[in-house]
Amino acid sequence: CELVSNAADACDKKRFLSITDGDTASLAKPEIKIKSDKDAMTVTIEDTGVGMTKSELQNNLGRIAQSGTKKFMEALGEGKADVNLIGQFGVGFYSAYLVADKVEVVTKSMQADSPQYKWTSDASSSYTISEDNSDPIEGSGTRLILHLKDDALEYMESAKL
């Protein structure tokens, strides 16, 4: 639910920026798609929102990845997490690791001539960012790919999604 909320926020931000820039002619209808792939054991959430630059990936996702995400998620699972962190940027995103052992974020910023990037992490204190052209995003947006843990495969069922 938090991940879909993030996608909706990205669509809202794109709409707002397009209106304030006077670029409403090229503004497509916002979309959020959720799909599962049983063979790959993944759930994908894709939006047509604002997307992120490499710098935004580093600052938004990378900084949190380096700040003890694994410890926070373990504390959350044990009920010992600092509740003051809830609601801050990134904490909701990292709830993905409750069901996924690897997360990929493929994104393309709405900024002119922005390349598409892929951010990948397995909830350790490290991540990678690389340019990505494997499945191009049209316009701008973000594709979040959750590689589900074996005990979370029920989330591939449409009734659970």
PDB file of C-alpha atoms in Angstrom:
ATOM      1  CA  CYS A   1       0.000   0.000   0.000  1.00  0.00           C
ATOM      2  CA  GLU A   2       2.856   2.405   0.858  1.00  0.00           C
ATOM      3  CA  LEU A   3       4.557   1.630  -2.439  1.00  0.00           C
ATOM      4  CA  VAL A   4       1.406   2.421  -4.416  1.00  0.00           C
ATOM      5  CA  SER A   5       1.041   5.628  -2.405  1.00  0.00           C
ATOM      6  CA  ASN A   6       4.608   6.576  -3.420  1.00  0.00           C
ATOM      7  CA  ALA A   7       3.660   5.969  -7.079  1.00  0.00           C
ATOM      8  CA  ALA A   8       0.551   8.160  -6.714  1.00  0.00           C
ATOM      9  CA  ASP A   9       2.672  10.909  -5.144  1.00  0.00           C
ATOM     10  CA  ALA A  10       5.075  10.739  -8.112  1.00  0.00           C
ATOM     11  CA  CYS A  11       2.150  11.132 -10.531  1.00  0.00           C
ATOM     12  CA  ASP A  12       0.796  14.075  -8.526  1.00  0.00           C
ATOM     13  CA  LYS A  13       4.217  15.731  -8.494  1.00  0.00           C
ATOM     14  CA  LYS A  14       4.527  15.341 -12.269  1.00  0.00           C
ATOM     15  CA  ARG A  15       1.092  16.902 -12.775  1.00  0.00           C
ATOM     16  CA  PHE A  16       1.951  19.793 -10.443  1.00  0.00           C
ATOM     17  CA  LEU A  17       5.326  20.454 -12.102  1.00  0.00           C
ATOM     18  CA  SER A  18       3.756  20.295 -15.569  1.00  0.00           C
ATOM     19  CA  ILE A  19       1.092  22.820 -14.585  1.00  0.00           C
ATOM     20  CA  THR A  20       3.570  25.194 -12.949  1.00  0.00           C
ATOM     21  CA  ASP A  21       5.879  24.921 -15.990  1.00  0.00           C
ATOM     22  CA  GLY A  22       2.935  25.528 -18.348  1.00  0.00           C
ATOM     23  CA  ASP A  23       3.549  22.197 -20.078  1.00  0.00           C
ATOM     24  CA  THR A  24       0.083  20.656 -19.757  1.00  0.00           C
ATOM     25  CA  ALA A  25      -0.135  19.808 -23.482  1.00  0.00           C
ATOM     26  CA  SER A  26       2.300  16.911 -23.122  1.00  0.00           C
ATOM     27  CA  LEU A  27       0.857  15.692 -19.818  1.00  0.00           C
ATOM     28  CA  ALA A  28      -0.428  12.145 -20.206  1.00  0.00           C
ATOM     29  CA  LYS A  29      -3.074  10.641 -17.962  1.00  0.00           C
ATOM     30  CA  PRO A  30      -1.342   9.360 -14.804  1.00  0.00           C
ATOM     31  CA  GLU A  31      -1.157   5.576 -14.531  1.00  0.00           C
ATOM     32  CA  ILE A  32      -0.102   3.049 -11.921  1.00  0.00           C
ATOM     33  CA  LYS A  33       0.171  -0.584 -12.993  1.00  0.00           C
ATOM     34  CA  ILE A  34       0.666  -3.547 -10.664  1.00  0.00           C
ATOM     35  CA  LYS A  35       1.536  -6.960 -12.053  1.00  0.00           C
ATOM     36  CA  SER A  36       3.019 -10.203 -10.866  1.00  0.00           C
ATOM     37  CA  ASP A  37       5.212 -12.722 -12.641  1.00  0.00           C
ATOM     38  CA  LYS A  38       5.002 -16.185 -11.080  1.00  0.00           C
ATOM     39  CA  ASP A  39       7.938 -17.536 -13.104  1.00  0.00           C
ATOM     40  CA  ALA A  40      10.266 -14.727 -12.024  1.00  0.00           C
ATOM     41  CA  MET A  41       8.676 -14.561  -8.517  1.00  0.00           C
ATOM     42  CA  THR A  42       8.288 -10.790  -8.801  1.00  0.00           C
ATOM     43  CA  VAL A  43       5.697  -8.103  -8.225  1.00  0.00           C
ATOM     44  CA  THR A  44       6.105  -4.919 -10.255  1.00  0.00           C
ATOM     45  CA  ILE A  45       4.595  -1.513  -9.499  1.00  0.00           C
ATOM     46  CA  GLU A  46       5.010   0.953 -12.354  1.00  0.00           C
ATOM     47  CA  ASP A  47       3.945   4.588 -12.564  1.00  0.00           C
ATOM     48  CA  THR A  48       4.043   7.386 -15.136  1.00  0.00           C
ATOM     49  CA  GLY A  49       5.137   9.913 -12.530  1.00  0.00           C
ATOM     50  CA  VAL A  50       8.009  12.334 -12.236  1.00  0.00           C
ATOM     51  CA  GLY A  51      10.769   9.685 -12.136  1.00  0.00           C
ATOM     52  CA  MET A  52      14.195  10.260 -10.594  1.00  0.00           C
ATOM     53  CA  THR A  53      17.624  11.374 -11.740  1.00  0.00           C
ATOM     54  CA  LYS A  54      20.784   9.523 -10.709  1.00  0.00           C
ATOM     55  CA  SER A  55      21.388  12.154  -8.036  1.00  0.00           C
ATOM     56  CA  GLU A  56      17.840  11.715  -6.682  1.00  0.00           C
ATOM     57  CA  LEU A  57      18.324   7.931  -6.543  1.00  0.00           C
ATOM     58  CA  GLN A  58      21.529   8.412  -4.560  1.00  0.00           C
ATOM     59  CA  ASN A  59      20.025  10.989  -2.202  1.00  0.00           C
ATOM     60  CA  ASN A  60      16.607   9.395  -1.714  1.00  0.00           C
ATOM     61  CA  LEU A  61      17.278   5.652  -1.813  1.00  0.00           C
ATOM     62  CA  GLY A  62      21.035   5.353  -1.497  1.00  0.00           C
ATOM     63  CA  ARG A  63      21.419   7.381   1.665  1.00  0.00           C
ATOM     64  CA  ILE A  64      18.792   5.291   3.426  1.00  0.00           C
ATOM     65  CA  ALA A  65      20.365   2.056   2.167  1.00  0.00           C
ATOM     66  CA  GLN A  66      23.641   3.044   3.785  1.00  0.00           C
ATOM     67  CA  SER A  67      22.069   4.038   7.098  1.00  0.00           C
ATOM     68  CA  GLY A  68      21.317   0.640   8.536  1.00  0.00           C
ATOM     69  CA  THR A  69      18.192  -0.430   6.676  1.00  0.00           C
ATOM     70  CA  LYS A  70      18.758  -4.064   7.550  1.00  0.00           C
ATOM     71  CA  LYS A  71      19.019  -3.235  11.259  1.00  0.00           C
ATOM     72  CA  PHE A  72      15.913  -1.062  11.079  1.00  0.00           C
ATOM     73  CA  MET A  73      13.925  -3.779   9.287  1.00  0.00           C
ATOM     74  CA  GLU A  74      15.042  -6.373  11.863  1.00  0.00           C
ATOM     75  CA  ALA A  75      13.987  -4.042  14.682  1.00  0.00           C
ATOM     76  CA  LEU A  76      10.679  -3.422  12.922  1.00  0.00           C
ATOM     77  CA  GLY A  77      10.087  -7.168  12.722  1.00  0.00           C
ATOM     78  CA  GLU A  78      10.852  -7.506  16.438  1.00  0.00           C
ATOM     79  CA  GLY A  79       8.644  -4.546  17.349  1.00  0.00           C
ATOM     80  CA  LYS A  80      11.642  -2.541  18.581  1.00  0.00           C
ATOM     81  CA  ALA A  81      11.884   0.045  15.791  1.00  0.00           C
ATOM     82  CA  ASP A  82      12.053   3.759  16.509  1.00  0.00           C
ATOM     83  CA  VAL A  83       8.494   4.845  15.732  1.00  0.00           C
ATOM     84  CA  ASN A  84       9.710   8.407  15.117  1.00  0.00           C
ATOM     85  CA  LEU A  85      11.147   7.167  11.816  1.00  0.00           C
ATOM     86  CA  ILE A  86       7.738   6.133  10.501  1.00  0.00           C
ATOM     87  CA  GLY A  87       6.472   8.603   7.938  1.00  0.00           C
ATOM     88  CA  GLN A  88       9.907   9.877   7.006  1.00  0.00           C
ATOM     89  CA  PHE A  89      10.955   9.478   3.389  1.00  0.00           C
ATOM     90  CA  GLY A  90      12.180   6.025   2.535  1.00  0.00           C
ATOM     91  CA  VAL A  91      10.962   4.093   5.565  1.00  0.00           C
ATOM     92  CA  GLY A  92       7.776   3.108   3.739  1.00  0.00           C
ATOM     93  CA  PHE A  93       9.804   2.199   0.675  1.00  0.00           C
ATOM     94  CA  TYR A  94      12.009  -0.089   2.725  1.00  0.00           C
ATOM     95  CA  SER A  95       8.985  -1.973   4.015  1.00  0.00           C
ATOM     96  CA  ALA A  96       9.342  -3.737   0.644  1.00  0.00           C
ATOM     97  CA  TYR A  97      12.083  -5.822   2.255  1.00  0.00           C
ATOM     98  CA  LEU A  98       9.523  -7.445   4.541  1.00  0.00           C
ATOM     99  CA  VAL A  99       8.386  -9.431   1.476  1.00  0.00           C
ATOM    100  CA  ALA A 100      11.311  -9.064  -0.958  1.00  0.00           C
ATOM    101  CA  ASP A 101      14.939 -10.107  -0.717  1.00  0.00           C
ATOM    102  CA  LYS A 102      15.930  -7.867  -3.629  1.00  0.00           C
ATOM    103  CA  VAL A 103      14.453  -4.631  -4.966  1.00  0.00           C
ATOM    104  CA  GLU A 104      15.119  -2.980  -8.308  1.00  0.00           C
ATOM    105  CA  VAL A 105      14.037   0.566  -9.102  1.00  0.00           C
ATOM    106  CA  VAL A 106      14.116   1.446 -12.804  1.00  0.00           C
ATOM    107  CA  THR A 107      13.405   5.123 -13.329  1.00  0.00           C
ATOM    108  CA  LYS A 108      13.521   7.909 -15.885  1.00  0.00           C
ATOM    109  CA  SER A 109      13.211  11.525 -14.814  1.00  0.00           C
ATOM    110  CA  MET A 110      10.854  13.928 -16.560  1.00  0.00           C
ATOM    111  CA  GLN A 111      13.819  16.322 -16.894  1.00  0.00           C
ATOM    112  CA  ALA A 112      14.759  16.803 -20.555  1.00  0.00           C
ATOM    113  CA  ASP A 113      17.172  14.241 -22.030  1.00  0.00           C
ATOM    114  CA  SER A 114      17.386  12.217 -18.808  1.00  0.00           C
ATOM    115  CA  PRO A 115      18.753   8.688 -19.160  1.00  0.00           C
ATOM    116  CA  GLN A 116      17.015   5.739 -17.551  1.00  0.00           C
ATOM    117  CA  TYR A 117      18.686   4.303 -14.435  1.00  0.00           C
ATOM    118  CA  LYS A 118      18.427   1.100 -12.417  1.00  0.00           C
ATOM    119  CA  TRP A 119      18.986   1.094  -8.644  1.00  0.00           C
ATOM    120  CA  THR A 120      19.400  -2.382  -7.101  1.00  0.00           C
ATOM    121  CA  SER A 121      19.769  -3.486  -3.485  1.00  0.00           C
ATOM    122  CA  ASP A 122      19.260  -6.599  -1.379  1.00  0.00           C
ATOM    123  CA  ALA A 123      18.653  -4.706   1.927  1.00  0.00           C
ATOM    124  CA  SER A 124      22.307  -4.833   2.830  1.00  0.00           C
ATOM    125  CA  SER A 125      24.165  -1.574   3.304  1.00  0.00           C
ATOM    126  CA  SER A 126      25.100  -1.439  -0.374  1.00  0.00           C
ATOM    127  CA  TYR A 127      23.381  -0.725  -3.658  1.00  0.00           C
ATOM    128  CA  THR A 128      24.248  -0.233  -7.305  1.00  0.00           C
ATOM    129  CA  ILE A 129      23.094   2.375  -9.809  1.00  0.00           C
ATOM    130  CA  SER A 130      23.651   1.955 -13.526  1.00  0.00           C
ATOM    131  CA  GLU A 131      22.234   3.296 -16.765  1.00  0.00           C
ATOM    132  CA  ASP A 132      19.579   0.921 -18.027  1.00  0.00           C
ATOM    133  CA  ASN A 133      17.964   0.385 -21.411  1.00  0.00           C
ATOM    134  CA  SER A 134      16.606  -3.138 -20.876  1.00  0.00           C
ATOM    135  CA  ASP A 135      12.907  -2.182 -20.987  1.00  0.00           C
ATOM    136  CA  PRO A 136      12.665   1.537 -21.766  1.00  0.00           C
ATOM    137  CA  ILE A 137      10.200   3.699 -19.847  1.00  0.00           C
ATOM    138  CA  GLU A 138       8.257   5.945 -22.230  1.00  0.00           C
ATOM    139  CA  GLY A 139       8.260   9.554 -21.111  1.00  0.00           C
ATOM    140  CA  SER A 140       9.027   9.434 -17.406  1.00  0.00           C
ATOM    141  CA  GLY A 141       8.198   7.240 -14.445  1.00  0.00           C
ATOM    142  CA  THR A 142       9.398   4.518 -12.144  1.00  0.00           C
ATOM    143  CA  ARG A 143       9.208   0.721 -12.223  1.00  0.00           C
ATOM    144  CA  LEU A 144       9.649  -0.948  -8.831  1.00  0.00           C
ATOM    145  CA  ILE A 145      10.432  -4.679  -9.058  1.00  0.00           C
ATOM    146  CA  LEU A 146      10.127  -6.727  -5.878  1.00  0.00           C
ATOM    147  CA  HIS A 147      11.890 -10.119  -5.971  1.00  0.00           C
ATOM    148  CA  LEU A 148       9.747 -11.941  -3.430  1.00  0.00           C
ATOM    149  CA  LYS A 149      11.041 -14.079  -0.607  1.00  0.00           C
ATOM    150  CA  ASP A 150       9.968 -17.728  -0.655  1.00  0.00           C
ATOM    151  CA  ASP A 151       7.594 -17.137   2.268  1.00  0.00           C
ATOM    152  CA  ALA A 152       5.893 -14.186   0.514  1.00  0.00           C
ATOM    153  CA  LEU A 153       4.832 -15.814  -2.754  1.00  0.00           C
ATOM    154  CA  GLU A 154       1.175 -15.390  -1.788  1.00  0.00           C
ATOM    155  CA  TYR A 155       1.544 -11.720  -2.798  1.00  0.00           C
ATOM    156  CA  MET A 156       1.663 -12.768  -6.444  1.00  0.00           C
ATOM    157  CA  GLU A 157      -2.024 -13.702  -6.194  1.00  0.00           C
ATOM    158  CA  SER A 158      -4.368 -10.992  -7.473  1.00  0.00           C
ATOM    159  CA  ALA A 159      -6.558 -11.309  -4.370  1.00  0.00           C
ATOM    160  CA  LYS A 160      -3.581 -10.403  -2.156  1.00  0.00           C
ATOM    161  CA  LEU A 161      -2.358  -7.591  -4.409  1.00  0.00           C
TER     162      LEU A 161
END
